[in-house]
Coordinates of C-alpha atoms in Angstrom, one line a residue:
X278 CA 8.5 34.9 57.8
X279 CA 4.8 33.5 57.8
X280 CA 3.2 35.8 60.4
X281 CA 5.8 38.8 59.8
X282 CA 5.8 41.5 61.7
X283 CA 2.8 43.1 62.5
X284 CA 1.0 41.1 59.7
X285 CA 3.9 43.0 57.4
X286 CA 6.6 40.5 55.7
X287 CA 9.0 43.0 54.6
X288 CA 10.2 46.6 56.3
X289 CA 11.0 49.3 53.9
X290 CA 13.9 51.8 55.3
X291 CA 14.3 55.2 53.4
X292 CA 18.0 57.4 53.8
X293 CA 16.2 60.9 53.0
X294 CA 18.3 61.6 50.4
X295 CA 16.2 64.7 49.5
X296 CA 15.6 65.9 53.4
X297 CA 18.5 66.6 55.6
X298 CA 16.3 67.6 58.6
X299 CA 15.2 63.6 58.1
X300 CA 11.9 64.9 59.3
X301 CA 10.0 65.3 55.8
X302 CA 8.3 61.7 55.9
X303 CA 7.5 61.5 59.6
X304 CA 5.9 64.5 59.8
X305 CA 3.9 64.5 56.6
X306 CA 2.7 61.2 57.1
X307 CA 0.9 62.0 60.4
X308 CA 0.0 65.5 58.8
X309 CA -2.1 63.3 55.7
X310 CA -3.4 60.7 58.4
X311 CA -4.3 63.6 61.2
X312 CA -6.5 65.3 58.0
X313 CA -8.2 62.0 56.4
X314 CA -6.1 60.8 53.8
X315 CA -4.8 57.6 54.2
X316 CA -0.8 57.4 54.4
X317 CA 1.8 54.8 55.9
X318 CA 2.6 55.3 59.6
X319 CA 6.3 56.2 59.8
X320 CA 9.2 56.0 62.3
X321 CA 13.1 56.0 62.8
X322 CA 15.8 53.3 63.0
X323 CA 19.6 53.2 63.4
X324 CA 21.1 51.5 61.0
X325 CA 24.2 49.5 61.1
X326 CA 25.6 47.1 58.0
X327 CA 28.2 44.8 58.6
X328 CA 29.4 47.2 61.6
X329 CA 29.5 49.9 59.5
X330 CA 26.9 53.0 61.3
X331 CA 24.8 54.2 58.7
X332 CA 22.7 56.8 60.8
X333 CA 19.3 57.4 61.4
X334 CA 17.1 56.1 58.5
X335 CA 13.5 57.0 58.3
X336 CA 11.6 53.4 59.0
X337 CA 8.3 53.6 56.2
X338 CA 5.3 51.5 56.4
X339 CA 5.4 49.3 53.5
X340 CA 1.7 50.0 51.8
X341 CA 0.2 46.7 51.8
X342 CA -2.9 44.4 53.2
X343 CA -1.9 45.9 57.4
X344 CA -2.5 49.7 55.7
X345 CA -5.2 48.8 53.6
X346 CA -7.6 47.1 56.2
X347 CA -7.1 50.0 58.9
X348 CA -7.6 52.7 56.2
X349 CA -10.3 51.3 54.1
X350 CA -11.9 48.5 56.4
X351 CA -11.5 45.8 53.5
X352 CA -7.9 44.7 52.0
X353 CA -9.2 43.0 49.5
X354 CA -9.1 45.3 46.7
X355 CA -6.1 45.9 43.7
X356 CA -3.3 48.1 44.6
X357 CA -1.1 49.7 42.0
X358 CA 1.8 52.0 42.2
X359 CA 2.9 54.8 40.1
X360 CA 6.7 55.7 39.2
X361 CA 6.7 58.2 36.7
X362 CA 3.7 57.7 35.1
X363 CA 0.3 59.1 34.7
X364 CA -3.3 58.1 33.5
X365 CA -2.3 59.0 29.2
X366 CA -3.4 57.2 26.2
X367 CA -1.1 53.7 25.8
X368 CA -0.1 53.7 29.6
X369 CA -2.2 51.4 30.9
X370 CA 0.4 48.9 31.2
X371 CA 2.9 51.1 32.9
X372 CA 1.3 51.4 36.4
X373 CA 2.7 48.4 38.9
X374 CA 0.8 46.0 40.3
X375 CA 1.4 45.4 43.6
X376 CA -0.9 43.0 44.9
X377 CA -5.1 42.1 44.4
X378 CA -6.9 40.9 41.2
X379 CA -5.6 42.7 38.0
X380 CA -8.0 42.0 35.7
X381 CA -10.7 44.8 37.6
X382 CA -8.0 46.9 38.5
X383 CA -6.5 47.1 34.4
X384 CA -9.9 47.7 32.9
X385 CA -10.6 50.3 35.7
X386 CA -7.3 52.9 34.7
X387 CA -8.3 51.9 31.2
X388 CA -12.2 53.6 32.0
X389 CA -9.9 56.6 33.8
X390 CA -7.5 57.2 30.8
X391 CA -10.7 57.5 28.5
X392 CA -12.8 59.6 31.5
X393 CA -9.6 61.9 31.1
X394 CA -10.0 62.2 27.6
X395 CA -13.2 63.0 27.6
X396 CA -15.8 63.0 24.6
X397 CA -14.4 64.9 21.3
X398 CA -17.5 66.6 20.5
X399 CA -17.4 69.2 17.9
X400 CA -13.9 69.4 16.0
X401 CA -13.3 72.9 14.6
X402 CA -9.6 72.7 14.2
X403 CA -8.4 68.9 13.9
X404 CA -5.3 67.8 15.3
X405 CA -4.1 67.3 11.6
X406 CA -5.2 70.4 10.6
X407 CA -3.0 72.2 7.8
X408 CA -0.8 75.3 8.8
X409 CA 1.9 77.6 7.7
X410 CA 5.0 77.2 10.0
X411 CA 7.8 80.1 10.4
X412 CA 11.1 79.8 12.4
X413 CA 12.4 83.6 12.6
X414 CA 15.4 85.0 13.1
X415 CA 14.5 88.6 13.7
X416 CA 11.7 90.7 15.2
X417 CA 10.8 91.6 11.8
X418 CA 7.3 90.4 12.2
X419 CA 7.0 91.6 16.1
X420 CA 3.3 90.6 17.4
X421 CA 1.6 91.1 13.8
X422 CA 2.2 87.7 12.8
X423 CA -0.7 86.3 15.1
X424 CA -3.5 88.4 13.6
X425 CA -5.7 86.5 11.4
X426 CA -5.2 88.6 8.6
X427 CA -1.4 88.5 8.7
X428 CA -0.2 87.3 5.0
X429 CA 1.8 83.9 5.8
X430 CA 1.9 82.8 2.2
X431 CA 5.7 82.9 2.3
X432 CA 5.7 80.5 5.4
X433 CA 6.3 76.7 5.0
X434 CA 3.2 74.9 4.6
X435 CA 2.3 72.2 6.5
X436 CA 0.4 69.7 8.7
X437 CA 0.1 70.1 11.9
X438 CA 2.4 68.3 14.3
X439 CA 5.5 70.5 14.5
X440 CA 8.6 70.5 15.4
X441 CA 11.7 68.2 15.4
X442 CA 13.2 64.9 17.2
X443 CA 16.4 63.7 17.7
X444 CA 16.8 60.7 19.4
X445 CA 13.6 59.5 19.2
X446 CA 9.5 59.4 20.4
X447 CA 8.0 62.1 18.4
X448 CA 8.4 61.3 14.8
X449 CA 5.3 59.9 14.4
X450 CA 3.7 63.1 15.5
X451 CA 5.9 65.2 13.4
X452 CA 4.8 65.8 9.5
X453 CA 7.3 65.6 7.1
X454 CA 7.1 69.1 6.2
X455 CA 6.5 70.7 9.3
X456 CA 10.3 68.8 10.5
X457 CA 12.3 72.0 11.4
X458 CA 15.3 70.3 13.0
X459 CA 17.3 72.0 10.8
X460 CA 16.1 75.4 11.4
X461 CA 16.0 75.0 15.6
X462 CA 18.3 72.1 16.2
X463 CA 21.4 74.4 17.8
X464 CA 20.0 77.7 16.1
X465 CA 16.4 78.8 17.8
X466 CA 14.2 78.1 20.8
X467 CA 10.8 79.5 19.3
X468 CA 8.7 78.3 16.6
X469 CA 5.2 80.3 14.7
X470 CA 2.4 78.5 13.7
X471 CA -1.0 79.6 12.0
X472 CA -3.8 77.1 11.4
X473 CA -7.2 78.9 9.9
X474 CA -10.5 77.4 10.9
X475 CA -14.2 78.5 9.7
X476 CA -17.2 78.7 11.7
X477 CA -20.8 78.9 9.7
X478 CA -22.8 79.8 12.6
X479 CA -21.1 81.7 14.7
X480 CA -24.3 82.2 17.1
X481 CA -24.6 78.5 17.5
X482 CA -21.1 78.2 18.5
X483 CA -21.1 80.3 21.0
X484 CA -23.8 79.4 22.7
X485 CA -23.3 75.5 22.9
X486 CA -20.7 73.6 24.7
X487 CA -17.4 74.4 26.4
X488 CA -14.5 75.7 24.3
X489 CA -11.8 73.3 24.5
X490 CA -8.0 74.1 23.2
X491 CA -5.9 70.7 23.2
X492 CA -1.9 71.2 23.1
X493 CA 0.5 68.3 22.9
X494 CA 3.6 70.5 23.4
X495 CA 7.2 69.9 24.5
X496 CA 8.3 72.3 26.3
X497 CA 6.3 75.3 26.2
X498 CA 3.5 77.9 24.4
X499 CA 1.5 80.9 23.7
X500 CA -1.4 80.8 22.1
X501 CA -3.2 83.3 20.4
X502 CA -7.4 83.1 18.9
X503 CA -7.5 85.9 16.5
X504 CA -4.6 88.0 17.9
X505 CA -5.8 88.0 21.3
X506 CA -3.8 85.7 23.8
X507 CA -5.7 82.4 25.4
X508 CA -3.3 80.2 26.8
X509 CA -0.1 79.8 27.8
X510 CA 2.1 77.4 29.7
X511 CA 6.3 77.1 30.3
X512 CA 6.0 80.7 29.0
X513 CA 8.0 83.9 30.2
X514 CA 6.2 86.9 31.0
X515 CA 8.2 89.1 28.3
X516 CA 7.8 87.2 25.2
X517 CA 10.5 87.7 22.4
X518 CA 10.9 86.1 18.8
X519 CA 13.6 83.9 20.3
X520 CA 12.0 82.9 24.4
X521 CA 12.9 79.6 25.2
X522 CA 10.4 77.8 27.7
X523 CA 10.6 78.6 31.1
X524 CA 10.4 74.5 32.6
X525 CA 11.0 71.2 30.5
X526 CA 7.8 69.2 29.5
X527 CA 6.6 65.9 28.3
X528 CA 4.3 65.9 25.4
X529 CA 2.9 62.4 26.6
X530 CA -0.7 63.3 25.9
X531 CA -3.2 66.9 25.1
X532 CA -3.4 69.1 28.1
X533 CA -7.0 69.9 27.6
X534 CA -7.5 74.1 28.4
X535 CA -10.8 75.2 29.0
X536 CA -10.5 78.5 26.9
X537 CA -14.1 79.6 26.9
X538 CA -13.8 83.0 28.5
X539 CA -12.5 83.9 25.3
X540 CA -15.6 82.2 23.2
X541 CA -16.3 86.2 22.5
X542 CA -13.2 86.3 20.3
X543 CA -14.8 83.8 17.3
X544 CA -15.9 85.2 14.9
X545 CA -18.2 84.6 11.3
X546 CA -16.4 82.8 8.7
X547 CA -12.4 82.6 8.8
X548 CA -10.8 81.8 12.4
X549 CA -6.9 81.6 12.9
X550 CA -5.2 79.8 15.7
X551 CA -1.5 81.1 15.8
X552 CA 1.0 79.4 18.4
X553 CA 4.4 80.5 19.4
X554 CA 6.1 77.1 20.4
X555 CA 8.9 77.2 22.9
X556 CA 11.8 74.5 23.6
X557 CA 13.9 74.5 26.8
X558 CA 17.4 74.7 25.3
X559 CA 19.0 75.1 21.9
X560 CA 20.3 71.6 22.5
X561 CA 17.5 70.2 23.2
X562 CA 17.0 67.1 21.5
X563 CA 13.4 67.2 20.3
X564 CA 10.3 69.6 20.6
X565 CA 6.5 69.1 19.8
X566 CA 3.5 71.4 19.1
X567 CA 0.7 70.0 18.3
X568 CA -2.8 72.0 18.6
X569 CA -6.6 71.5 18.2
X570 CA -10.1 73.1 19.4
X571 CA -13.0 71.5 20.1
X572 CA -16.4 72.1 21.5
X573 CA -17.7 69.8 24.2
X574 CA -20.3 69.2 26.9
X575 CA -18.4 66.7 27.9
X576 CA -18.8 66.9 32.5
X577 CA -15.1 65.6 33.3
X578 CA -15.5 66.0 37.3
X579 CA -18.6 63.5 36.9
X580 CA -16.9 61.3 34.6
X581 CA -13.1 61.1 37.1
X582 CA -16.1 61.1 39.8
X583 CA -17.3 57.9 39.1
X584 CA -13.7 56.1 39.0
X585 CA -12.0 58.3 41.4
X586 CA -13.6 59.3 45.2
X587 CA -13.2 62.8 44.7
X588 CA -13.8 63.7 48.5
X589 CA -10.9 61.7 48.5
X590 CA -8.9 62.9 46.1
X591 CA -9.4 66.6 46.6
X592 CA -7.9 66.2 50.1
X593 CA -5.4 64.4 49.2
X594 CA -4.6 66.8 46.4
X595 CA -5.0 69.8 48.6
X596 CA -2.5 68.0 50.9
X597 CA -0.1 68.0 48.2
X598 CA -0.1 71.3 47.7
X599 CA 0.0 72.5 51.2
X600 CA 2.7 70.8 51.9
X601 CA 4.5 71.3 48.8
X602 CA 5.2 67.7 47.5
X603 CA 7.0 68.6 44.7
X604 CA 7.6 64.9 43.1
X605 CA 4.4 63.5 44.4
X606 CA 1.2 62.9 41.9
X607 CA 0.0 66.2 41.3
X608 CA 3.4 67.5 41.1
X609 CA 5.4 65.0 39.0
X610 CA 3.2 62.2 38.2
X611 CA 5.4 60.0 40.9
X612 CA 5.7 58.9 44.2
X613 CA 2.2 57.5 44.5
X614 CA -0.2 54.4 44.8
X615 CA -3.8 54.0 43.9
X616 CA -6.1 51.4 45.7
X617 CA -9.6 50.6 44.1
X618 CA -11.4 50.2 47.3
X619 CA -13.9 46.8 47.3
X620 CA -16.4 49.6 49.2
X621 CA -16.9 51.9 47.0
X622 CA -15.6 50.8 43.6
X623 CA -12.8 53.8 43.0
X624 CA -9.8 54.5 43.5
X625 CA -7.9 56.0 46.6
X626 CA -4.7 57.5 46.3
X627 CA -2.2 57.1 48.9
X628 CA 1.1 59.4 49.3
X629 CA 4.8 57.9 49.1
X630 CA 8.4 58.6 48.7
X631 CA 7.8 61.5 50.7
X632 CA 11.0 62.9 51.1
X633 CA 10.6 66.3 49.0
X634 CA 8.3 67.9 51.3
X635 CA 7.6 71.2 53.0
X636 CA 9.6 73.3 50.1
X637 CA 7.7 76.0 48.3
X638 CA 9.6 75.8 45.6
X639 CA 10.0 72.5 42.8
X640 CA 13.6 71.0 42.2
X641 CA 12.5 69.7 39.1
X642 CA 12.8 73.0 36.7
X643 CA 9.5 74.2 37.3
X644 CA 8.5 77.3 36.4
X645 CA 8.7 80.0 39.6
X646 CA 5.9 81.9 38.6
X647 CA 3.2 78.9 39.2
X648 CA 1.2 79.1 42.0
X649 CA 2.5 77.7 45.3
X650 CA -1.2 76.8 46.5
X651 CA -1.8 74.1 43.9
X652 CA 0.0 71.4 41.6
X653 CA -1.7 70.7 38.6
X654 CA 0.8 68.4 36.0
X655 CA -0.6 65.1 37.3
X656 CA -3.8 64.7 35.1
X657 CA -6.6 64.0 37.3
X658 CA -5.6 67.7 39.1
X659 CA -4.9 69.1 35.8
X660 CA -8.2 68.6 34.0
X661 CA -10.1 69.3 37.4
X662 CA -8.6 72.4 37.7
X663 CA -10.1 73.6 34.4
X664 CA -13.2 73.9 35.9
X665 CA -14.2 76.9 37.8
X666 CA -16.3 75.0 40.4
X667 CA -13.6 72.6 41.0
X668 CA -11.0 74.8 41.4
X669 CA -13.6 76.0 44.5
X670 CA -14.1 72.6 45.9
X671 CA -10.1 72.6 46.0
X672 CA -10.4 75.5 47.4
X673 CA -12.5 74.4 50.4
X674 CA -10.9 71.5 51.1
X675 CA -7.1 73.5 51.2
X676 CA -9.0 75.6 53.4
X677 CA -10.1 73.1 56.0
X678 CA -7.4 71.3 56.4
X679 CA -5.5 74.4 57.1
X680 CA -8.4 75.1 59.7
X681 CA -8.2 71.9 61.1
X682 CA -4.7 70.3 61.1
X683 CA -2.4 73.5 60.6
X684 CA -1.1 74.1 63.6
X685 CA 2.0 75.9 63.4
X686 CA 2.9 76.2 67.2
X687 CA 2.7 72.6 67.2
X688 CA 4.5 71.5 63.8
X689 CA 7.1 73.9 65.3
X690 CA 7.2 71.8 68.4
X691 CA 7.2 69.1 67.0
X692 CA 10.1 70.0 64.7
X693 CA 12.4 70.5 68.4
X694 CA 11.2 66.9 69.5
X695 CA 12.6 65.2 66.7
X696 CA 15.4 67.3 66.6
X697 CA 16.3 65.7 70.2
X698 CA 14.8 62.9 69.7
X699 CA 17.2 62.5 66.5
X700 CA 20.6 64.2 67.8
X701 CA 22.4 61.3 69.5
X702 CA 22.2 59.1 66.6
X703 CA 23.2 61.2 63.9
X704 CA 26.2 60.2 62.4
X705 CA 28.6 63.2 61.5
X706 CA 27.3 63.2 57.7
X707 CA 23.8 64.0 58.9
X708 CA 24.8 66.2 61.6
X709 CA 26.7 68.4 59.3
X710 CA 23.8 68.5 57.1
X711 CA 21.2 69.0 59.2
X712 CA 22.8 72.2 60.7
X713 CA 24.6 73.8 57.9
X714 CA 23.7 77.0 57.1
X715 CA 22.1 76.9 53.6
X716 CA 18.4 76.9 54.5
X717 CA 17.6 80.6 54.3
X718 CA 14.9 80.1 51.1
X719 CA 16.6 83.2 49.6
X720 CA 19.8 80.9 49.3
X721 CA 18.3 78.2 47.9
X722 CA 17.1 80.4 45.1
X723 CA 20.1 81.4 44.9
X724 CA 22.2 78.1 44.5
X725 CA 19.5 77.1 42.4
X726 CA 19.6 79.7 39.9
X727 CA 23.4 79.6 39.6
X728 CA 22.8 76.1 39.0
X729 CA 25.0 74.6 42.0
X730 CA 21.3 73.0 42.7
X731 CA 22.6 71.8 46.0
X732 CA 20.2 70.5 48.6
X733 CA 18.7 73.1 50.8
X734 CA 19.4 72.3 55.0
X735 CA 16.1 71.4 55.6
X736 CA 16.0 72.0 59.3
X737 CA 16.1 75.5 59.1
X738 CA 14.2 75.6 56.1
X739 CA 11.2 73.3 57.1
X740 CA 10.4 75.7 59.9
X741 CA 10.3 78.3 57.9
X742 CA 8.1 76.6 55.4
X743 CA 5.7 76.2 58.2
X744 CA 6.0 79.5 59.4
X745 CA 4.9 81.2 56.1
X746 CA 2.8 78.5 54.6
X747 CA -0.7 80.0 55.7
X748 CA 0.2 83.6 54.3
X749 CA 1.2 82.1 51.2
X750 CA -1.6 79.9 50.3
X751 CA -3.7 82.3 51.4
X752 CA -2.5 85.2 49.9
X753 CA -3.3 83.2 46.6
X754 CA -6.5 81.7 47.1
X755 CA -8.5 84.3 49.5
X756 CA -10.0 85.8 45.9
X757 CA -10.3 82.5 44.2
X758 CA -7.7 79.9 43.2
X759 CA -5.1 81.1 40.7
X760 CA -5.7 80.8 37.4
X761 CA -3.1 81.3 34.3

């Protein structure tokens, strides 16, 4: 127990419950190694309990000092790992330690939270803002209730922080009179808003700093600057009085949206921000919208940069999304660790629980119209991906990886190799599994949709995720990344 194994002390063995082709881990693994981002080495094992034949599990690295040292030349640094959690206000604690000095390693994610946050800089609508609020039960007002000279003086005055909670979490956020629980609860999935802001010097404003729209919004939004649309997210294409969001979401901090493309729609004197809040079910049990603008010169790539190795980080990212790790970090804020290297002073992510790979589509209720290319919910992606020139260093590094370690002939190969390497050991579970015929991508859309959400046969469907992954990426990003 002393020495270990291999300088290891414990073994970790995975069942796939997400991949039936049980090739998911193995191969992704090697794919993030081959391209430069450190990941654990991975093999097989047959498994037997008491006599009992459990199959072919997938044997995992365990990401500790044996990983560390041959990725990073120096296993002396703090490792964390993240379950479900990201880098928001009041979640410092949450992340895991899992071995090295805490102390550095707690005041470093504290630095990243605020580096995430970024500076405030000018507030011209404050995140406590008063507002008229309107739940409707008709068209009657159609698209001329987001103009700013739309007469709202029958609305519900308010403060901002809208929307209702059940159980609870949000009440905090929530003003008394802007509580609609019993207007949406079981009757509505939409929700108007209108807060006014004035500008004095509308040359000025233009001119300096980035414009800045902060949402903390559960599930979804539209919103409008002066009638015209600016952002949206969760939100269907055709937009009625009564749309419901299109995916679930977590209000756990703002989602910062660079909206300054549209700086040309301020204008002198009175402003109005009008939002269209959307929740995910009429039985949902609470929903959020809560909205502010700022202006700020605040550089977020250089601030992340200087707690985060971004070379780093964009590959690993970029890895992500090529390979469609739909519960990883970028994805679903999960199935990660972060090492602060003793080199260089920032933190490395590592890949794990890599099970829910080489899909193009999220289990998770995301919305099918995102982009395919790139996965933005974790925060670090999502507030780099505001900014245009790091949407192209994404860009370039998704590019050479695909150059470099995309080779389809042999990921296809390799896909047969396993498959014989795997057969004689499969218990009669995984055999049946592993062959069904379910893995037609059009059928898995299919299943999903009519909600049977049963597990797509990965062996068929893993080749032809690698078959079609170049075309797709590059379909999206050959005239710049996606932006929505």
């Amino acid at each position: 127990k002393k020495g270990g194994i291999d300088g290891l002390t414990n073994l970790t063995f995975n069942n796939n419950q997400q991949d039936s082709s049980l090739m998911s881990q193995f191969m992704s693994y090697a794919l993030f190694n081959q391209a430069g981002s450190p990941a654990p080495r991975c093999a097989y094992a047959k498994v037997t309990v008491n006599g009992n034949n459990l199959g072919i599990y997938s044997h995992v690295e365990t990401i500790r000092q044996p990983l560390l040292k041959r990725a990073f030349g120096n296993d002396g640094g703090t490792l964390y790992e993240g379950t479900v959690v990201d880098f928001s206000e009041g979640w410092a604690g949450s992340f895991e330690k899992k071995m090295g000095e805490d102390n550095p390693g707690r005041e470093k994610i504290k630095q990243l939270i605020q580096a995430l946050q970024g500076e405030e800089g000018e507030i011209l609508l404050s995140s406590k803002a008063s507002g008229r609020g309107w739940v409707s039960t008709n068209s009657q007002y159609d698209e001329d209730w987001v103009r700013p000279n739309f007469d709202d003086s029958n609305w519900k005055r308010g403060w901002n922080g809208a929307g209702y909670e059940k159980r609870g979490g949000y009440q905090s956020l929530i003003s008394d009179e802007f509580d609609f629980s019993a207007e949406m609860y079981n009757q509505t999935n939409s929700l108007y808003l209108r807060f006014s802001f004035e500008i004095e010097n509308l040359e000025q404003m233009v001119s300096s700093g980035e414009l800045i729209l902060g949402m903390k919004y559960d599930d979804g939004f539209v919103a409008y600057l002066n009638g015209h649309r600016v952002a949206a997210l969760n939100a269907p294409e055709k937009l009625d009085w009564d749309s419901k969001a299109t995916a679930s979401h977590e209000a756990s901090g703002f989602d910062l949206i660079n909206i300054s493309k549209h700086k040309d729609k301020l204008q002198l004197g009175t402003n109005v921000l009008a939002v269209q809040g959307l929740n995910v079910g009429l039985d949902s049990s609470d929903m959020l919208i809560v909205a502010k603008i700022q202006l700020s010169d605040y550089d977020y790539e250089q601030g992340i940069g200087e707690l985060v190795d971004l070379d780093a980080f964009y590959r690993f990212w970029a890895l992500e999304g090529l390979l469609g790790f739909w519960d990883g970090y970028s994805a679903n804020r999960n199935n990660y660790f972060f090492y602060l290297n003793p080199e260089t002073d920032k933190f490395h992510f590592l890949p794990w629980g890599a099970d829910s790979l080489f899909e193009k589509f999220s289990r998770l209720g995301v919305d099918p119209r995102a982009p395919v290319s790139v996965k933005t919910k974790g925060l670090i992606a999502q507030r780099l991906y505001q900014i245009k020139s790091c949407r192209e260093r994404y860009a370039r590094a998704m590019k050479e990886i695909l150059d470099k370690h995309w080779q389809e002939e042999a990921l296809l190969a390799e896909t047969e190799r396993l498959e014989t390497l795997l057969e004689p050991y499969l218990i009669s579970s995984q055999e049946r599994e592993m062959r069904g015929q379910r893995g037609l991508i059009s059928q898995i859309l299919e299943e999903w949709n009519d909600g049977k959400n049963k597990q797509p046969t990965s062996l068929n469907s893993i080749r032809e995720f690698i078959r079609n992954r170049r075309s797709e990426i590059m379909n999206e990003i050959t005239n710049g990344m996606p932006v929505r």
